[in-house]
Coordinates of C-alpha atoms in Angstrom, one line a residue:
X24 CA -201.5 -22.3 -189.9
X25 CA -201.3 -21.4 -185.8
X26 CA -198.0 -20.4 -184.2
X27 CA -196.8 -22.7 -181.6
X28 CA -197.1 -20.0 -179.2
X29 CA -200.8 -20.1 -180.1
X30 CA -201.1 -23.4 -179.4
X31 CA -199.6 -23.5 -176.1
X32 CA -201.8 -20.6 -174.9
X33 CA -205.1 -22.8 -175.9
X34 CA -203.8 -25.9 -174.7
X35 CA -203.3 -24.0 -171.1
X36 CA -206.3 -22.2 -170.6
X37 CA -208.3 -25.7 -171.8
X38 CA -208.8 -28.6 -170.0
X39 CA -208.4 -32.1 -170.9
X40 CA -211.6 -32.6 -171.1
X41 CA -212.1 -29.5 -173.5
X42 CA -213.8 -27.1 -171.1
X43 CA -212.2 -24.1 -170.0
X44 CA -211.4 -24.1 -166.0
X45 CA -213.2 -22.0 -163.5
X46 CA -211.8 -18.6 -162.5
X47 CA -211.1 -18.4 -158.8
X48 CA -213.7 -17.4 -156.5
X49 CA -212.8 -14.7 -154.3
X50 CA -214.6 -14.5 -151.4
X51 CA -215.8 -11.5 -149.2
X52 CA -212.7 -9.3 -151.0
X53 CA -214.2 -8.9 -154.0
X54 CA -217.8 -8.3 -152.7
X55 CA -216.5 -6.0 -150.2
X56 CA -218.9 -7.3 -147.5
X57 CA -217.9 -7.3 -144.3
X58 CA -219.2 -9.4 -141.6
X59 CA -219.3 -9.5 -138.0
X60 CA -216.6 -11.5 -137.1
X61 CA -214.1 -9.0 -139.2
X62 CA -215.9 -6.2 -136.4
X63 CA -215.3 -8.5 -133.8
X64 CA -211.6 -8.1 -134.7
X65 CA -211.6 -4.3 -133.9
X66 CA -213.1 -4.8 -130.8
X67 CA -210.6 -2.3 -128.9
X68 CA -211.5 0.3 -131.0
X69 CA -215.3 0.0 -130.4
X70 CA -214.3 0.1 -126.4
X71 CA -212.3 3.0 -126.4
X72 CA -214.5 4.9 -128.8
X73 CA -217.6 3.8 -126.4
X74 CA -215.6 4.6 -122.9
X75 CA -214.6 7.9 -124.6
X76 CA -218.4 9.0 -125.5
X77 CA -219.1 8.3 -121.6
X78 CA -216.3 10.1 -120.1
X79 CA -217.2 12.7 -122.2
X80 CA -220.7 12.6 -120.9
X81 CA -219.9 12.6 -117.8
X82 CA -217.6 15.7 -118.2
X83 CA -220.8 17.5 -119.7
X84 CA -222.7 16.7 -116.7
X85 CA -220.5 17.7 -113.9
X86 CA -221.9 19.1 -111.2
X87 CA -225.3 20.5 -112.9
X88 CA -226.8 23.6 -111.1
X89 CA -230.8 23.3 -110.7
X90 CA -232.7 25.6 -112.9
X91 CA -235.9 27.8 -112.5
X92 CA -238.3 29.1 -114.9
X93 CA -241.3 31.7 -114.3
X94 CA -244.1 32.3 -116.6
X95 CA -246.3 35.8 -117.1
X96 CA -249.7 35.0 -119.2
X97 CA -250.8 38.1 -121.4
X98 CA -254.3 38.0 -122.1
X99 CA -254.6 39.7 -126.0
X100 CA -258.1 41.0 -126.6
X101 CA -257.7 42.8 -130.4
X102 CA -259.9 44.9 -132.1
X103 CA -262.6 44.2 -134.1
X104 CA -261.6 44.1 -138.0
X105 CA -264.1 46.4 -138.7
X106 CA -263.3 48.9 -135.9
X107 CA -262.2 52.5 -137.0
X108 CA -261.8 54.7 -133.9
X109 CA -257.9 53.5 -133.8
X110 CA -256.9 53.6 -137.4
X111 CA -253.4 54.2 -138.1
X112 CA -252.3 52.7 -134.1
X113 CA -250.2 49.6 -133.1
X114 CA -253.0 48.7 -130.7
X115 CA -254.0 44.7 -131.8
X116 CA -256.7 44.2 -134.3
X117 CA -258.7 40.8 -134.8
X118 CA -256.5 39.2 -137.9
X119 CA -259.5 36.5 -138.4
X120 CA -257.7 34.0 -136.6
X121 CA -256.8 33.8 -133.1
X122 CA -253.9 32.2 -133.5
X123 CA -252.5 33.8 -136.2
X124 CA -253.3 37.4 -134.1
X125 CA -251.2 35.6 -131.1
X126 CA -248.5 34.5 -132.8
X127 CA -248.1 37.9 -134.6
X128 CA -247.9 39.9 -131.4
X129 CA -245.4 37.2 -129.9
X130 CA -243.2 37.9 -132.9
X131 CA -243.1 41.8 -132.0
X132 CA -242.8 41.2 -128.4
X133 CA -239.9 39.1 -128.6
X134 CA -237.7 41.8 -130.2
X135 CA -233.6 43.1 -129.4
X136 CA -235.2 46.3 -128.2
X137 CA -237.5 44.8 -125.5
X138 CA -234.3 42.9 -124.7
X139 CA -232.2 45.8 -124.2
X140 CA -234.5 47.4 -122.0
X141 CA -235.2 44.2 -120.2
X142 CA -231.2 44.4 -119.5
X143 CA -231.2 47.6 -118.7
X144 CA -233.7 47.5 -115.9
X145 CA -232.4 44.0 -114.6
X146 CA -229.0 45.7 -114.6
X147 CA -225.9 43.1 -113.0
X148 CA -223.9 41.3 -115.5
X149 CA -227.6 40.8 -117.8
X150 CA -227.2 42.0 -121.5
X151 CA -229.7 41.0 -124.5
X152 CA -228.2 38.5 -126.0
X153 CA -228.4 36.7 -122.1
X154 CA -232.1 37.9 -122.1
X155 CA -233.0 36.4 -125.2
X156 CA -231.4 32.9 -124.6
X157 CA -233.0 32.7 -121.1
X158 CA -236.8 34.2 -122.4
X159 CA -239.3 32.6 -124.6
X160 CA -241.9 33.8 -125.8
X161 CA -244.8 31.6 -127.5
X162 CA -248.2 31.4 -127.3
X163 CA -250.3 29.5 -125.0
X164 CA -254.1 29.1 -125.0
X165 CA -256.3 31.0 -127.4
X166 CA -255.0 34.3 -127.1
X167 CA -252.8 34.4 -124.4
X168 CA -249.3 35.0 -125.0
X169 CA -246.5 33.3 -122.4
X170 CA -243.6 34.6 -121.3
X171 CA -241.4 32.0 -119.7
X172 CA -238.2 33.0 -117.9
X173 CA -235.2 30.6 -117.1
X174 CA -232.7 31.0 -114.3
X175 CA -230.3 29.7 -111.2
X176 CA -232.6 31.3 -108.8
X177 CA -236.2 30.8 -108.1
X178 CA -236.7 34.9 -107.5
X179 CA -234.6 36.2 -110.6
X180 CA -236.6 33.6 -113.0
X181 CA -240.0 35.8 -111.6
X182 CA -238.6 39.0 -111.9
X183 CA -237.2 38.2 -115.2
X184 CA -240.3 37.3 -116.6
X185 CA -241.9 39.7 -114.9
X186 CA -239.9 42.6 -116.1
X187 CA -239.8 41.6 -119.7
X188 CA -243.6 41.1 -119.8
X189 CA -243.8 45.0 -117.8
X190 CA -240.7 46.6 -121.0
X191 CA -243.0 45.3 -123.5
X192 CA -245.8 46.5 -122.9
X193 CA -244.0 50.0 -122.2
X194 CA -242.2 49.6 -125.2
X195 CA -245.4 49.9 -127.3
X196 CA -247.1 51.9 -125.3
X197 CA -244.6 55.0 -126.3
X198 CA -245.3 54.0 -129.9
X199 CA -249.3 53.6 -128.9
X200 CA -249.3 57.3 -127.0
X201 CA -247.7 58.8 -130.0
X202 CA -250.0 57.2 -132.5
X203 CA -253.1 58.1 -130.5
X204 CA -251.9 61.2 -130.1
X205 CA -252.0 62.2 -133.8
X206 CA -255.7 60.8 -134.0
X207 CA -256.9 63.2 -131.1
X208 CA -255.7 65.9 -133.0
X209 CA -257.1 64.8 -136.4
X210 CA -260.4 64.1 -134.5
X211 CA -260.3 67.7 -132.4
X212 CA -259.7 69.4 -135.8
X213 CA -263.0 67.6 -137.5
X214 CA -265.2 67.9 -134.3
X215 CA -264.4 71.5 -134.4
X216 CA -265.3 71.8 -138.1
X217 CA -268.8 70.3 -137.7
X218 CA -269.9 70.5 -134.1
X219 CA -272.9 68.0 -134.9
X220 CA -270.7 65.1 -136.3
X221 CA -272.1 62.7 -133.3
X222 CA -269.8 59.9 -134.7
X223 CA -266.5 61.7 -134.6
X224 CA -267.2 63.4 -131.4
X225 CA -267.6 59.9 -129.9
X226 CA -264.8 58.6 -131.5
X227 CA -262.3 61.8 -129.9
X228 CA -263.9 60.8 -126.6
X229 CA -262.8 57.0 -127.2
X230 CA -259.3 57.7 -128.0
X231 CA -258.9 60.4 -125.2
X232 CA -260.1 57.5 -122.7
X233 CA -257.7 55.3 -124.0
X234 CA -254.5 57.9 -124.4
X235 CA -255.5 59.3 -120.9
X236 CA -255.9 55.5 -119.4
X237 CA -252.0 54.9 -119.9
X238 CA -252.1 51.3 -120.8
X239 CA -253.0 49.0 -123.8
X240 CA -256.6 48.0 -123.9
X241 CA -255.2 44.9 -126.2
X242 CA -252.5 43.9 -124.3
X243 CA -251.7 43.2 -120.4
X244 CA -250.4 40.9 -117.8
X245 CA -252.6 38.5 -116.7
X246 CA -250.6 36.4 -114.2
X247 CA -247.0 35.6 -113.5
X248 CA -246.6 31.9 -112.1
X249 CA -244.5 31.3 -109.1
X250 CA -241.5 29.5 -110.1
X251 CA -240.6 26.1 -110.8
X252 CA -237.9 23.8 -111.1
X253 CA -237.1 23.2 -114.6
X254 CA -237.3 18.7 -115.0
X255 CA -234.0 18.1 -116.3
X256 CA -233.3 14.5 -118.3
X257 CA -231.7 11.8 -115.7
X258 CA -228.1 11.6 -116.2
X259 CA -228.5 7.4 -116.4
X260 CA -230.5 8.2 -119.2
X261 CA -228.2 10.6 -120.8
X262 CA -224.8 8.2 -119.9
X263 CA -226.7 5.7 -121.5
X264 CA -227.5 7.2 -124.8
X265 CA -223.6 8.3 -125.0
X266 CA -222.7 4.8 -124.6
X267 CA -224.8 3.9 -127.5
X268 CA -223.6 6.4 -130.1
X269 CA -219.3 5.7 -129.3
X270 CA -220.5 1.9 -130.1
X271 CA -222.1 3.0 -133.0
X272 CA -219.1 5.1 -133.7
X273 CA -216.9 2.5 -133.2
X274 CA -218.5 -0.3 -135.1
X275 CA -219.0 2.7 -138.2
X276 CA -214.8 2.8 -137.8
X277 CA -214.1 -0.9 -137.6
X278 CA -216.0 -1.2 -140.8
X279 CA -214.6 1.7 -142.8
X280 CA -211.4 0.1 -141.8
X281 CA -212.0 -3.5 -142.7
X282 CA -213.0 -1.8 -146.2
X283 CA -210.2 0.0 -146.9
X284 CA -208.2 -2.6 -145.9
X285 CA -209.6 -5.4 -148.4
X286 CA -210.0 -3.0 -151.5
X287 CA -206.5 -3.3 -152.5
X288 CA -206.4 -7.4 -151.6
X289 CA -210.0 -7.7 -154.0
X290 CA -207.8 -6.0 -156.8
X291 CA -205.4 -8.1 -156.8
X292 CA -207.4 -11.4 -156.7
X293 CA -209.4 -10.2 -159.4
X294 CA -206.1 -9.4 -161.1
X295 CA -204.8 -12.8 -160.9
X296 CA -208.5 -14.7 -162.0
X297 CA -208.7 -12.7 -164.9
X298 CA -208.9 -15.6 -168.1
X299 CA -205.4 -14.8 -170.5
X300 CA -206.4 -12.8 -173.7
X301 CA -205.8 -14.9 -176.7
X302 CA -205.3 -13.5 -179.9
X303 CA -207.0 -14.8 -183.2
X304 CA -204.4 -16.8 -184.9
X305 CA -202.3 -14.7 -187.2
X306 CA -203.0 -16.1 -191.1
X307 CA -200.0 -16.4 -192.6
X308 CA -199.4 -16.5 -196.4
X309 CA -199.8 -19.5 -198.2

């Protein structure tokens, strides 16, 4: 036996012709989609978010002072692999590859003590950390090491690089002298032991030639490059690409808005669609 109230649920949610009716279609709400007319809405807030990324560009820009950059070339001849004259010294030695034997005397030229002393001799308002940012040091052809110096002035960029490239190879050459300095003795102290060792007789007269020469047979500078003004990117070009990214900003924000707006509207709707539960009929006893 069904309860009226069971019967008047079925006969609402059935149609006269015995099929159930459709539940309401909600459009873009329930999808979430949104297209570009709802953008088109928002269209203040993609000009003031594109007018805003120009201003600001052109703030950045100002009034841009030009820029110069120097660059010393230091030629790197390393030692054989099998040389053992300068054992136990900083001087360069072949590490199979010339660019791997580049790049690893780039990496210990561009150090915070070559910077200091860079500073130092520069004097003025220079310090290492303003060193550092304005040198770079990378290598160029096959073993040739660049040092390329950036600044306002066409004659500080030169003597920046030029004194950097003139501290570093100072800066090793103390460790160098010291280094060579222990081999002469350990080579005086064998010669003098054996008067007829040839080999280690001409060895102590290589490394006196060297310590007595002053400068790094593996290392020196080359060239320095008169200066050059650095090309800087057109500021058309760079207005431009502002322009595009506060659109893209603004039509990313038109969107998230339209989204957040229509999630609690697609709730709802889907609420309302939703087919009433009906319960099994309740048996009652006979």
């Amino acid at each position: 036996m069904t309860t009226d109230l069971h019967r008047r649920a079925l006969e609402t949610s059935t149609a006269p012709d015995g099929t159930r009716p459709a539940a309401p279609h909600v459009s873009g709400a329930r999808s979430g989609g949104v297209g570009i007319r709802d953008v088109v809405r928002w269209w203040p807030l993609v000009v003031l978010t594109t007018l805003a990324a120009v201003v600001a560009s052109l703030v950045a820009l100002g009034p841009r002072a030009p820029s110069y950059s120097a660059t010393a070339r230091m030629p790197v001849t390393p030692l054989a692999q099998s040389d053992e004259t300068f054992l136990g010294t900083s001087l360069v030695r072949d590490a199979g590859d010339a660019n791997r034997t580049s790049s690893t005397v780039a990496r210990l030229l561009d150090s915070h003590r070559v910077a200091l002393a860079t500073a130092q001799s520069l004097g003025g308002r220079w310090t290492p950390e303003s060193v550092r940012s304005a040198v770079d040091v990378t290598v160029g052809e096959t073993n040739i090491i660049e040092i390329t110096a950036r600044a306002g002035d066409p004659d500080q960029a030169a003597r920046l690089a030029r004194t950097f490239a003139q501290t570093a190879l100072k800066d090793r050459w103390q460790t160098i002298s010291a280094e060579l300095d222990r081999r002469i003795a350990f080579a005086t102290r064998n010669t003098a032991a054996d008067p007829n060792a040839g080999e280690e007789s001409r060895r102590l007269q290589l490394l006196t030639f060297v310590r007595e020469s002053g400068a790094d047979p593996t290392l020196s500078i080359d060239s320095i490059s008169p200066p050059v003004r650095v090309k800087e990117m057109p500021a058309v070009v760079m207005i431009g690409m502002a322009a595009v990214g506060g659109m893209f900003l603004g039509v990313l924000g038109a969107v998230g808005i339209e989204r957040v707006r229509r999630r609690p509207q697609s709730d709802d709707v889907a609420t309302a669609g939703r087919e009433p539960d009906v319960s099994p009929p309740e048996v009652l006893g006979k």
